[in-house]
XYZ file of C-alpha atoms in Angstrom:
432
model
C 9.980 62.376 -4.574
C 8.452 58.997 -3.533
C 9.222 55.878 -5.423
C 6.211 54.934 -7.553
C 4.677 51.752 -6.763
C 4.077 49.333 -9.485
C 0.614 49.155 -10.951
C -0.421 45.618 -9.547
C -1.106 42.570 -11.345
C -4.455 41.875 -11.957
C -5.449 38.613 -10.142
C -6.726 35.759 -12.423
C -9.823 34.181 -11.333
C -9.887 31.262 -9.997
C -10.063 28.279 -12.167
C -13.859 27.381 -12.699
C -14.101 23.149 -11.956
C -14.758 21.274 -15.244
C -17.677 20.638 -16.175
C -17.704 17.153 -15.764
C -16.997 17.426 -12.431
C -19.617 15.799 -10.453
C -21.237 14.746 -13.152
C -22.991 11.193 -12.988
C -22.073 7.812 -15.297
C -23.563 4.533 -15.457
C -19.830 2.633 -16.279
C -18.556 -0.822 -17.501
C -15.587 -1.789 -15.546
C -13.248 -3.855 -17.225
C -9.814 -3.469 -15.657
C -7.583 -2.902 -12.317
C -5.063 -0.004 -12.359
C -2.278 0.559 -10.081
C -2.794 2.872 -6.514
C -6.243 1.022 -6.021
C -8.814 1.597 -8.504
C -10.316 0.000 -11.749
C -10.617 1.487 -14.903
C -13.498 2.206 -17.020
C -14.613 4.213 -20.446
C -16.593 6.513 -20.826
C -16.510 7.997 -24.625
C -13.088 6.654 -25.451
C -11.889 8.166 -22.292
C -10.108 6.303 -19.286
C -12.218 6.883 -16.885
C -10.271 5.381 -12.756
C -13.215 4.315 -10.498
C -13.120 4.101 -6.716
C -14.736 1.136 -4.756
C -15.288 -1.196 -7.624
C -14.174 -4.568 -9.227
C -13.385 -5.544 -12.211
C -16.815 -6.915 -14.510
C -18.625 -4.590 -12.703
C -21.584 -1.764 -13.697
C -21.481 0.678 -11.891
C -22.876 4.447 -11.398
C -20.032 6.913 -10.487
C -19.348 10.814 -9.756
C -16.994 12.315 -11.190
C -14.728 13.607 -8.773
C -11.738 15.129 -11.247
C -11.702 15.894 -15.009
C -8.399 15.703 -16.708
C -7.418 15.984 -20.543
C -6.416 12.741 -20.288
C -8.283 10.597 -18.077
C -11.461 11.224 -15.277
C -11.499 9.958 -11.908
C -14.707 8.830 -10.105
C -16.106 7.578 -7.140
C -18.408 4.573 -7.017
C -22.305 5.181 -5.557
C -24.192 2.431 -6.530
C -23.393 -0.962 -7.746
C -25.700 -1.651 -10.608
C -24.321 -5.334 -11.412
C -21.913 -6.879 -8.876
C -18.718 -8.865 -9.186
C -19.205 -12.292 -7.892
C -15.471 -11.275 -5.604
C -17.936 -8.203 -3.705
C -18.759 -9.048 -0.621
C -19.575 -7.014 2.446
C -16.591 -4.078 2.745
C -14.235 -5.411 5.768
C -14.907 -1.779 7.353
C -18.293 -0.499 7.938
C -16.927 3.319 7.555
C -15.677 2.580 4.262
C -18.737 0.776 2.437
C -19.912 1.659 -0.776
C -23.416 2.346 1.149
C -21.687 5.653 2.253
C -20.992 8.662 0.574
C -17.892 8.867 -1.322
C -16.578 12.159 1.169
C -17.480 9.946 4.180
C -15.639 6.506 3.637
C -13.290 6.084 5.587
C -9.453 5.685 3.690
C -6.857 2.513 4.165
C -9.075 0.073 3.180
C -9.865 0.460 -0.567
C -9.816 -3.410 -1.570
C -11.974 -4.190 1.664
C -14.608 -5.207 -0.703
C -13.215 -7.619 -2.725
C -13.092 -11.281 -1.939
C -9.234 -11.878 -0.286
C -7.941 -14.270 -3.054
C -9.167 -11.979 -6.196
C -7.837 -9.030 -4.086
C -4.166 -10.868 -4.470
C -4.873 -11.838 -7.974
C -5.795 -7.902 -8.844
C -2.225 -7.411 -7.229
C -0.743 -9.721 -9.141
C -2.216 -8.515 -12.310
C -0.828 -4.576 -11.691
C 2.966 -5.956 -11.290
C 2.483 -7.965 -14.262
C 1.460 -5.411 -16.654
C 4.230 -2.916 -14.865
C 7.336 -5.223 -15.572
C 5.738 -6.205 -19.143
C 4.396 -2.653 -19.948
C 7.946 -0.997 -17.737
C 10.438 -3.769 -17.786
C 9.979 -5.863 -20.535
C 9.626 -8.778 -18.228
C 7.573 -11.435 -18.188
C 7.194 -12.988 -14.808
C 6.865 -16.304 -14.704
C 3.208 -18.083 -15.219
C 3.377 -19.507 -11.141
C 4.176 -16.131 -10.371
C 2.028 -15.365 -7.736
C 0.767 -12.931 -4.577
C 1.689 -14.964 -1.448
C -0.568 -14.720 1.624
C 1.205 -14.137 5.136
C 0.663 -16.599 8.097
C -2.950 -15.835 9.651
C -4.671 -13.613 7.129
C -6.469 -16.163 5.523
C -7.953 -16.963 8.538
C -8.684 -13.497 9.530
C -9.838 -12.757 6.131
C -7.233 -9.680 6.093
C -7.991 -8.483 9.260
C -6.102 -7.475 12.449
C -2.394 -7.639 10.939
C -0.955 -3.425 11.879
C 0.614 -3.197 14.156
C 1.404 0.495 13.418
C -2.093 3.011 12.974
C -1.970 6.586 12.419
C -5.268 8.364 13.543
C -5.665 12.085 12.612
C -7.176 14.968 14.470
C -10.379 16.804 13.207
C -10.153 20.715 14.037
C -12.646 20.239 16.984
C -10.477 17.106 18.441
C -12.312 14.388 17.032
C -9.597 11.502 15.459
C -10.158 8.829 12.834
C -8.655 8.102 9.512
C -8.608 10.337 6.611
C -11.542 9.995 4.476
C -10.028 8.416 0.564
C -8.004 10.962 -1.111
C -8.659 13.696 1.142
C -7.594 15.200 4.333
C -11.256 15.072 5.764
C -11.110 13.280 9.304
C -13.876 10.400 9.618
C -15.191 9.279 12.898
C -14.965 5.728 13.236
C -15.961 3.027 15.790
C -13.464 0.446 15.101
C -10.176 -0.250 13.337
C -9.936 -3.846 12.092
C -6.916 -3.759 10.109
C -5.411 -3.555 13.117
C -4.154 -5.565 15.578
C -6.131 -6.678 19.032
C -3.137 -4.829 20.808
C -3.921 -1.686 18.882
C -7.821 -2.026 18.645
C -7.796 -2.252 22.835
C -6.126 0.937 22.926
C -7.251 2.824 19.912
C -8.797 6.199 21.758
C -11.872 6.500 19.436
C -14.551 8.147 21.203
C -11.912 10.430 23.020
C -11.780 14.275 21.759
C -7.929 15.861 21.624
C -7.815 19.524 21.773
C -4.492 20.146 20.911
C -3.947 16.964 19.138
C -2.940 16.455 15.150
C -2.099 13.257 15.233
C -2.474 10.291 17.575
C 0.248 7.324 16.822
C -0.772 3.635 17.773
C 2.319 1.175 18.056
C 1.979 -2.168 19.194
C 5.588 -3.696 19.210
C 5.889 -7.471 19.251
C 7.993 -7.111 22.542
C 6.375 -5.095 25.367
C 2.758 -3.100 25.174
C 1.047 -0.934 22.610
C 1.512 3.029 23.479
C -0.415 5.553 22.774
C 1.587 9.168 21.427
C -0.024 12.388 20.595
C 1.681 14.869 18.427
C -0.117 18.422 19.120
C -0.763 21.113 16.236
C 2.765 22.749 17.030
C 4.656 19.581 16.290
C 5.380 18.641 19.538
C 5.305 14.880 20.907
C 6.521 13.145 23.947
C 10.333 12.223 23.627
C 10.842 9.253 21.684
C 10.880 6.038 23.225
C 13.102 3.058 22.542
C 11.212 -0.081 22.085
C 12.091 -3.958 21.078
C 10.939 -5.688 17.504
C 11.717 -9.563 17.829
C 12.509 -11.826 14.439
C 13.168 -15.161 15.460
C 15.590 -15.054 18.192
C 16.478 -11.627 17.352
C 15.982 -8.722 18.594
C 15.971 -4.778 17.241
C 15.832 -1.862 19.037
C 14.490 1.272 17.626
C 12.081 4.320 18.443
C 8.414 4.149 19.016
C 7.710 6.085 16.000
C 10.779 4.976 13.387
C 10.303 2.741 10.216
C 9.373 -0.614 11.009
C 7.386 -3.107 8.713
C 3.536 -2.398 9.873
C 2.257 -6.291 9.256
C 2.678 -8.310 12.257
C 4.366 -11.086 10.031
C 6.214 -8.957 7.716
C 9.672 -8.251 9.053
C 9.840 -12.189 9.481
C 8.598 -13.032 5.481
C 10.803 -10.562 4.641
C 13.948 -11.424 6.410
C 13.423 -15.346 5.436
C 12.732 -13.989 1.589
C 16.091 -11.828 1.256
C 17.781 -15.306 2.667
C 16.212 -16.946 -0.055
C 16.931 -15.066 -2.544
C 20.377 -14.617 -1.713
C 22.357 -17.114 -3.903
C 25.203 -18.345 -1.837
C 27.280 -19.533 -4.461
C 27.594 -15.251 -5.542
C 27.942 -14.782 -1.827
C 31.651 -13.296 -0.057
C 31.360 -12.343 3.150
C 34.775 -10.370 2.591
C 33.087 -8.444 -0.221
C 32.108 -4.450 0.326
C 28.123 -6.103 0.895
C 25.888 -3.178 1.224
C 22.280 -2.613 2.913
C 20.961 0.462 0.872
C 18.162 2.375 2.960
C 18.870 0.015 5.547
C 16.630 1.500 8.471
C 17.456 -0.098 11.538
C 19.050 -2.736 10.111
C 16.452 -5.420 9.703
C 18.015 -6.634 6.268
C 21.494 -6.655 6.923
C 20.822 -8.480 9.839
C 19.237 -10.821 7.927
C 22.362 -11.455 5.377
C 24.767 -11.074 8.923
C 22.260 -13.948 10.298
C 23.033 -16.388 6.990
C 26.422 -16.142 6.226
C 27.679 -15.436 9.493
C 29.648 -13.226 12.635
C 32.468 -12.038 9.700
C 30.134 -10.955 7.466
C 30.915 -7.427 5.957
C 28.292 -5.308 5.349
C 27.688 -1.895 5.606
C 23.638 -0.130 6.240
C 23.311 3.115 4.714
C 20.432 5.276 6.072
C 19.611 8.970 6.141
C 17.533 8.667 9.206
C 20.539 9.374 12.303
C 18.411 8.058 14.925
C 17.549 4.892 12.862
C 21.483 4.802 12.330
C 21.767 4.442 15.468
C 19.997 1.688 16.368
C 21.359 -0.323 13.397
C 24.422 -0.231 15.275
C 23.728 -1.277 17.912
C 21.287 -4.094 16.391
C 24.566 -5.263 13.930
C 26.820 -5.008 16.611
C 26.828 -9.412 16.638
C 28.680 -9.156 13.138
C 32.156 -7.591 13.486
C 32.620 -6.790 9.995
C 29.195 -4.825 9.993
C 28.821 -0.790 10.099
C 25.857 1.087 10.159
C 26.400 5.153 8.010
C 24.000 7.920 8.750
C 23.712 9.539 4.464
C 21.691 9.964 1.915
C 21.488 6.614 -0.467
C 22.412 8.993 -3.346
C 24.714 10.637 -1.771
C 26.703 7.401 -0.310
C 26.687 5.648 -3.767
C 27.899 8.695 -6.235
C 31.131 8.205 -6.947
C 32.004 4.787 -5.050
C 33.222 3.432 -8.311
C 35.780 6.392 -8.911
C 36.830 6.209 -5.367
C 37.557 2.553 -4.744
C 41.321 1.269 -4.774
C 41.957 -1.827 -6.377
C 41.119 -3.599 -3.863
C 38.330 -2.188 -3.206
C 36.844 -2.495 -6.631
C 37.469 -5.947 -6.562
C 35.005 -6.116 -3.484
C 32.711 -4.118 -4.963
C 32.309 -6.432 -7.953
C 31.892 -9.362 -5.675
C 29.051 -7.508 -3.722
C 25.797 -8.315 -2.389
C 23.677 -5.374 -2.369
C 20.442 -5.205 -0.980
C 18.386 -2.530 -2.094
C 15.062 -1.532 0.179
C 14.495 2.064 -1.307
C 11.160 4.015 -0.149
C 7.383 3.940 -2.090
C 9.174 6.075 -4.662
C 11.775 3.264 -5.751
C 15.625 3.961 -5.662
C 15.213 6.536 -9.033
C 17.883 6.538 -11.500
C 20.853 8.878 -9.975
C 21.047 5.884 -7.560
C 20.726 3.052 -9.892
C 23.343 4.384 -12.534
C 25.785 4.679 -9.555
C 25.528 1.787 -8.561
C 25.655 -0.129 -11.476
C 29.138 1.553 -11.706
C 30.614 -0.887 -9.008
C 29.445 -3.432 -10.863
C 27.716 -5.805 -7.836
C 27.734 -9.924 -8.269
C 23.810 -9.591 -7.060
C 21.517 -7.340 -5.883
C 18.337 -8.140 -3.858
C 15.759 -5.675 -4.383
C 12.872 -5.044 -1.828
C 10.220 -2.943 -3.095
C 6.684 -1.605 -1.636
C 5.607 -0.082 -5.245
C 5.381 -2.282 -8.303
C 5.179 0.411 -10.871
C 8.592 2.131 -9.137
C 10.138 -1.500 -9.089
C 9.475 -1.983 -13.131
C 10.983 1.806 -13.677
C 14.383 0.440 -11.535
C 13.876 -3.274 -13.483
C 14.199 -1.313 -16.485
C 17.293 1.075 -15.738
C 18.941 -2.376 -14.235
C 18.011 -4.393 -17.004
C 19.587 -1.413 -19.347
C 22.507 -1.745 -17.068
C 22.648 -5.585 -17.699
C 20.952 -6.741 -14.893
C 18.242 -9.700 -15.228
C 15.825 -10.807 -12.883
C 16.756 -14.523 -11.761
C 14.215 -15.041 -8.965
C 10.856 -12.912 -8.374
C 8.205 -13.406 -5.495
C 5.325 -11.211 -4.068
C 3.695 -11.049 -0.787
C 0.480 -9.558 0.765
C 1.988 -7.551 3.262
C -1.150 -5.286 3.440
C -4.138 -7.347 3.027
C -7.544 -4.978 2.243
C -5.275 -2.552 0.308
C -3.689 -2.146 -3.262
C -0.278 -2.029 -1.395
C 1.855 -5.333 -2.456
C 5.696 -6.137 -1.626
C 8.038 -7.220 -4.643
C 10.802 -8.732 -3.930
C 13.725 -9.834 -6.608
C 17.187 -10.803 -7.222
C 19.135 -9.289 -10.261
C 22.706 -10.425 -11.631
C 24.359 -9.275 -14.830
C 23.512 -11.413 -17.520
């Protein structure tokens, strides 16, 4: 006798889009949240609105209706900031529609100086609201060599076009996988803008990589729909009089001038007097080793310091770009991974370097998390530098550190990507 099937499931319809949803509000803008928009009300509720600026009215569409908050898009500008001024990027002007602006640029409308102090305001109210830290009343959003002049303009050096089904490539439209047409770039470099293959159709394209590196010329390097790319190619990075090696499409800093603010900051910060070059110094999510290279580059050829990254091929390089230091080593593992159990498994020795570590800590958008931050904690570093891309995951680690009893003794931001909400943190902690 046949097995008997079982009677099937009836299939729930699909959920029917709030009601809200699309739904048009004339709103009073009276704040900046972090990831790029401002916030409004609209009947006690938070309502996060696209393409505007703080003391703004506005009329928005509703684009999603939560419990909690809304989120809108921005169509007409009823009363303007005095900080508007004509968006940086045609494609991405409030003039458009909201499914036809181009994405990257969401702060290309504001004035350059309030976009740093909007910046500046969202890792404020993190570390107060997160951290329970007040940064300092200087504390500031620090412009990198040239953008003023270029009013934010023509600093990436890295640009990632996507391919439309019937070849076309642009950026993504804002929060959305929609591919937008576009006749210039100008967030980018003039090394990427000369290349950029705009009016060119791809037929088997997904993506199209633009890399200018500040040593050799800008390439061009299509990835088609089945994954497949060209084999990577080594190119050269120069800081100073150093160079780094690494492949055409690994992590490097995007801004033209940011691997050079950065490497000069983490110097900075670095309080020699803490310093031991003998110590078990450690480069967490170390990339190619920009960073340790940095602290090698300070306190000198016997510098120990080890680069931890889970990115072989970017292992790789770092080893060959430390090689100058002979106490430095560059290991291919997971940050977590490296760091659970170090304290159990030192000798006595070892424990005593660990205590006299530097440790500097460049952890991706999502911030090092807590697994990481507990462990380390355990080996009980003299400093730790902390580099971070995300101000709201940098107050979350500021918090577990400060828990940990580690203070913040030195704090500065920079405008590593001018035209965006993106800002660079970048702090040293000791135990109080």
């Amino acid at each position: 006798m046949p097995a008997r099937r079982p009677p099937r499931r009836p299939q729930r319809p699909a959920a029917a889009p709030h009601p809200a949803v699309g739904t048009e509000l004339e709103l009073e803008v009276t704040g900046v949240a972090h990831g790029g928009v401002m916030v409004a009300r609209h009947e006690g509720r938070v309502v996060f609105v696209a393409d505007a600026i703080p003391g703004e009215r506005v009329r928005a569409r509703v684009t999603e209706a939560k419990k909690s908050f809304w989120r809108a898009d921005t169509l007409e500008v009823l009363e303007a900031s005095p900080h508007r001024r004509e968006h940086v990027w045609r494609e991405a002007s409030v003039t458009r529609d909201p499914e036809g602006r181009a994405g990257g640029a969401e702060f290309g409308h504001i004035e350059l100086a309030h976009q740093r102090e909007l910046k500046r305001q969202v890792a404020v109210d993190a570390l107060t609201r997160m951290a329970h830290i007040e940064p300092a009343d200087d504390f500031t959003v620090q412009a990198l060599p040239g953008d003023d002049e270029r009013d934010g303009t023509g600093w990436r050096t890295r640009v990632r076009l996507q391919a439309s089904a019937d070849g076309t490539v642009g950026p993504f439209a804002a929060r959305s996988h929609t591919v937008i047409p576009v006749t210039s770039l100008p967030l980018a470099t003039d090394a990427i803008a000369e290349i950029a293959p705009l009016a060119t159709r791809f037929g088997d394209a997904s993506s199209v990589d633009l890399v200018a590196p500040s040593k050799g010329r800008a390439l061009s390097i299509v990835t088609t729909r089945d994954g497949s790319a060209p084999p990577a190619q080594p190119i050269l990075e120069t800081v100073g009089d150093r160079e780094f090696a690494l492949d055409a499409l690994g992590f490097w800093q995007v801004h033209r001038a940011a691997a050079e603010t950065l490497t000069a900051a983490v110097q900075r910060a670095i309080d020699a007097d803490e310093f031991d070059p003998r110590a078990a110094n450690l480069d967490l999510y170390g990339g190619v080793g920009l960073l340790a290279a940095a602290v090698g580059d300070r306190f000198g050829q016997a510098t120990r310091i080890t680069s931890v990254e889970s990115y072989e091929t970017a292992t790789d390089y770092a080893a060959r770009n430390l090689s100058d230091w002979v106490g430095a080593r560059a290991i291919t593992a997971r940050v977590e991974r490296f760091v659970e159990g170090l304290a159990d498994d030192a000798t006595a020795v070892e424990r005593g370097r660990q205590r006299a570590a530097t440790v500097v800590l460049d952890p991706p958008r999502s911030g090092a998390g807590k697994a990481v931050i507990d462990e380390l904690v355990r080996t009980e570093p003299a400093q730790i530098v902390y580099v971070a891309c995300d101000p709201v995951a940098f107050a979350r680690d500021a918090a577990l550190l400060g828990a940990a009893g580690y203070g913040i003794r030195s704090l500065e931001a920079f405008d590593l990507f001018p035209n965006t909400h993106h800002v660079e943190l970048l702090a040293r902690l000791t135990r109080d």
